[in-house]
């Protein structure tokens, strides 16, 4: 359910979009053949305001607000027009509040689910994005931002330690601050026979102030898709590592939808390094439905002991896991609906529901 309104102010037009919908959570899951008290839908509210000509020179202002049952996000972005051959600038301010389950969450039901560990992250970021003009099949983005992170408990109070008494920040205080320089490069190629995709992200913490975090973090994603008659085979490899200063919430979390299915979010492990492989074979059943079989596996490469406070080891996470199963993909006016049935290494069966590319009501 949504509403859209255009307001004319002089030469400018302001687009206001309000959307309150019930949708399936993108990472909702529950063990198969078992009743659960978790709701199948979450109330989602969003507000988007766009001004295409803020100062009369085609400057664009976007303001968006998203509110979920447990999280929220506010983003203000300002873009100035520049020649196409020059990097496009975007100034932004963003604030988000969300549960931190991937690292501090508690796994249960043979690691098929993850519950709240009582840690939530409030993040404030201010920065600048520079998008380089795309050349051939390559594109790149450079950004610099100041980020202020404050851990909170479920009651909204600032905390310095988790429920087990271990620090949740790198500084030991109620917040971490950092200036991060990020470089991202992307390659994409697609045709009727398949696709190739590669992306690399490198983040560098800059020591503007001695107490701010200094680190280097990189992550890559490589994907290859090949058409095999009517079927399509997609394989991907994701990895990353971080060196230098580190708060526990910066660890790579392994497990869950989009990682290793059959496990809860972060239930495989969380470490300074990670490697995740995914393979999926899709076969069309009709114009609106596809059937899939998949195999996922992931590892923290033994790096969970290097995370401050050792949250993964304290929760008994295995550090390596695999999941396999089958699923269905539906195309609908609401978006792409995804249903996956997965079995993990402990023979625990899990059913996932997901929604991607949700269309906004107009």
Coordinates of N, CA, C and O in Angstrom, one line a residue, residues 2 7 43 58 65 80 85 125 182 187 200 225-226 232 243 278 290 353 361:
X2 N 0.7 2.1 -1.0 CA 1.6 3.3 -1.1 C 0.9 4.4 -1.7 O -0.2 4.3 -2.3
X7 N 4.8 17.6 -6.1 CA 4.6 18.9 -5.7 C 5.4 19.9 -6.6 O 6.7 19.7 -6.7
X43 N 6.1 -5.3 9.2 CA 5.5 -4.0 8.7 C 6.7 -3.1 8.3 O 7.6 -2.8 9.1
X58 N 20.1 22.0 -11.7 CA 19.9 20.5 -11.9 C 20.6 19.7 -10.7 O 20.9 18.6 -10.9
X65 N 13.7 7.4 3.9 CA 13.6 6.8 5.3 C 12.9 5.4 5.2 O 11.9 5.3 4.5
X80 N 25.6 17.0 -7.5 CA 25.8 18.1 -8.4 C 26.0 17.7 -9.8 O 26.8 16.7 -10.0
X85 N 32.4 13.1 -18.6 CA 33.8 12.6 -18.6 C 34.5 12.8 -17.2 O 35.6 12.3 -17.0
X125 N 27.1 8.1 9.4 CA 28.2 8.3 8.4 C 27.9 9.6 7.6 O 26.8 9.9 7.2
X182 N 37.5 4.3 0.7 CA 37.1 3.1 0.0 C 37.2 3.2 -1.5 O 36.9 4.2 -2.1
X187 N 33.6 -5.3 -12.6 CA 33.6 -5.8 -14.0 C 32.3 -6.6 -14.2 O 32.0 -7.4 -13.4
X200 N 35.8 -5.8 -6.5 CA 36.8 -5.8 -5.4 C 36.6 -4.5 -4.6 O 36.5 -3.4 -5.2
X225 N 28.4 -17.4 -14.8 CA 27.2 -18.1 -15.2 C 27.3 -18.6 -16.6 O 27.8 -17.9 -17.5
X226 N 26.8 -19.8 -16.8 CA 26.9 -20.5 -18.1 C 25.5 -21.1 -18.4 O 24.9 -21.8 -17.5
X232 N 20.5 -22.9 -16.4 CA 21.5 -21.9 -16.2 C 22.3 -22.2 -14.9 O 21.7 -22.4 -13.8
X243 N 43.0 -6.5 8.4 CA 44.2 -6.4 9.2 C 44.2 -5.1 9.9 O 43.6 -4.1 9.4
X278 N 29.4 -20.6 -3.6 CA 28.0 -20.9 -3.9 C 27.8 -21.4 -5.4 O 28.4 -20.9 -6.3
X290 N 10.9 -20.9 -11.7 CA 12.1 -21.6 -11.9 C 12.3 -22.6 -10.7 O 12.0 -22.2 -9.6
X353 N 12.2 -18.1 3.1 CA 11.4 -17.3 2.2 C 12.2 -16.0 2.0 O 12.8 -15.4 2.9
X361 N 4.8 0.6 -4.7 CA 3.5 1.0 -5.2 C 3.5 2.4 -5.7 O 4.1 3.2 -5.2

